[in-house]
Amino acid sequence: MKVIYRTSETGIHRLEVNDDYELQANELLAQPEVVHNPSPTEQLLMQQSQQITVLQAMAMQQNQANAKLQATNAQQATQIKQLQQMFMTANQQQAIEKTKEATAQ
């Protein structure tokens, strides 16, 4: 006996047939499951691959944090420019008032 898989409108069905059974167009012979035991080198490569993935995720998080900090810095720079402009305007107004006071005396 051998195991085959037959496809139909209702799905895939597992069937046992005689060894001399000929497969039809909608059937596949079941394949034995292959279990692979990785070598020490393969295990090391898998571990390193996982470490690289973790490092990449950490780098992405750091890049996102840096982008947020850059946005904050840009906002603060704009606010500083606005404050400088306000102080310059206030200083100009004070200078004009002092000049008016000096000329009034």
Short mmCIF file of C-alpha atoms in Angstrom, two decimals:
data_model
loop_
_atom_site.label_atom_id
_atom_site.label_comp_id
_atom_site.label_asym_id
_atom_site.label_seq_id
_atom_site.Cartn_x
_atom_site.Cartn_y
_atom_site.Cartn_z
CA MET A 1 0.00 0.00 0.00
CA LYS A 2 1.04 3.58 -0.65
CA VAL A 3 -0.39 6.94 0.32
CA ILE A 4 -1.52 9.49 -2.25
CA TYR A 5 -3.19 12.89 -2.07
CA ARG A 6 -6.15 13.61 -4.36
CA THR A 7 -7.39 17.13 -5.03
CA SER A 8 -11.05 17.88 -5.63
CA GLU A 9 -13.53 20.72 -5.31
CA THR A 10 -13.88 19.93 -1.61
CA GLY A 11 -10.14 20.02 -0.85
CA ILE A 12 -7.19 17.65 -0.60
CA HIS A 13 -7.83 14.11 0.52
CA ARG A 14 -5.38 11.50 1.81
CA LEU A 15 -5.93 8.02 0.39
CA GLU A 16 -4.24 4.64 0.71
CA VAL A 17 -4.00 2.72 -2.58
CA ASN A 18 -2.34 -0.47 -3.81
CA ASP A 19 1.32 -0.29 -4.76
CA ASP A 20 0.46 -0.87 -8.45
CA TYR A 21 -2.04 2.03 -8.53
CA GLU A 22 -1.35 4.55 -11.33
CA LEU A 23 -1.61 8.22 -10.38
CA GLN A 24 -4.24 10.40 -12.06
CA ALA A 25 -3.77 14.06 -13.07
CA ASN A 26 -5.24 15.36 -9.80
CA GLU A 27 -3.17 13.12 -7.51
CA LEU A 28 0.25 13.27 -5.89
CA LEU A 29 2.32 10.57 -4.26
CA ALA A 30 2.91 11.28 -0.57
CA GLN A 31 6.54 12.13 0.15
CA PRO A 32 8.33 10.89 3.25
CA GLU A 33 9.06 13.55 5.83
CA VAL A 34 12.71 14.47 5.91
CA VAL A 35 14.13 15.59 9.23
CA HIS A 36 17.30 17.63 8.93
CA ASN A 37 19.65 17.90 11.88
CA PRO A 38 21.70 21.05 11.35
CA SER A 39 25.46 20.80 11.63
CA PRO A 40 27.32 22.93 14.20
CA THR A 41 28.24 25.34 11.41
CA GLU A 42 24.60 25.62 10.31
CA GLN A 43 23.53 26.15 13.91
CA LEU A 44 26.12 28.92 14.29
CA LEU A 45 24.96 30.55 11.06
CA MET A 46 21.32 30.43 12.21
CA GLN A 47 22.28 31.94 15.56
CA GLN A 48 24.27 34.69 13.86
CA SER A 49 21.38 35.34 11.49
CA GLN A 50 19.04 35.76 14.46
CA GLN A 51 21.52 38.11 16.13
CA ILE A 52 21.77 40.17 12.94
CA THR A 53 17.98 40.39 12.82
CA VAL A 54 17.88 41.62 16.43
CA LEU A 55 20.61 44.18 15.72
CA GLN A 56 18.77 45.40 12.63
CA ALA A 57 15.60 45.86 14.69
CA MET A 58 17.57 47.78 17.32
CA ALA A 59 19.13 49.98 14.64
CA MET A 60 15.68 50.72 13.20
CA GLN A 61 14.38 51.69 16.65
CA GLN A 62 17.40 53.96 17.18
CA ASN A 63 16.85 55.56 13.77
CA GLN A 64 13.22 56.25 14.67
CA ALA A 65 14.27 57.78 17.98
CA ASN A 66 16.87 59.93 16.20
CA ALA A 67 14.27 61.11 13.69
CA LYS A 68 11.96 62.16 16.53
CA LEU A 69 14.80 64.02 18.24
CA GLN A 70 15.69 65.80 15.00
CA ALA A 71 12.06 66.89 14.61
CA THR A 72 12.05 68.18 18.19
CA ASN A 73 15.33 70.02 17.58
CA ALA A 74 13.89 71.64 14.46
CA GLN A 75 10.82 72.81 16.42
CA GLN A 76 13.02 74.22 19.17
CA ALA A 77 15.19 76.03 16.62
CA THR A 78 12.05 77.63 15.17
CA GLN A 79 10.91 78.66 18.65
CA ILE A 80 14.32 80.16 19.43
CA LYS A 81 14.20 82.19 16.21
CA GLN A 82 10.73 83.44 17.13
CA LEU A 83 11.92 84.44 20.61
CA GLN A 84 14.95 86.22 19.15
CA GLN A 85 12.66 88.13 16.80
CA MET A 86 10.39 89.07 19.70
CA PHE A 87 13.36 90.34 21.75
CA MET A 88 14.69 92.32 18.81
CA THR A 89 11.29 93.91 18.28
CA ALA A 90 10.98 94.70 22.01
CA ASN A 91 14.49 96.20 22.07
CA GLN A 92 13.68 98.32 19.03
CA GLN A 93 10.50 99.58 20.68
CA GLN A 94 12.40 100.41 23.88
CA ALA A 95 15.03 102.27 21.88
CA ILE A 96 12.33 104.27 20.07
CA GLU A 97 10.65 105.12 23.39
CA LYS A 98 13.96 106.24 24.92
CA THR A 99 14.66 108.38 21.89
CA LYS A 100 11.21 109.97 22.16
CA GLU A 101 11.78 110.62 25.89
CA ALA A 102 15.19 112.11 25.23
CA THR A 103 13.87 114.42 22.52
CA ALA A 104 10.87 115.40 24.66
CA GLN A 105 13.14 116.69 27.42
#
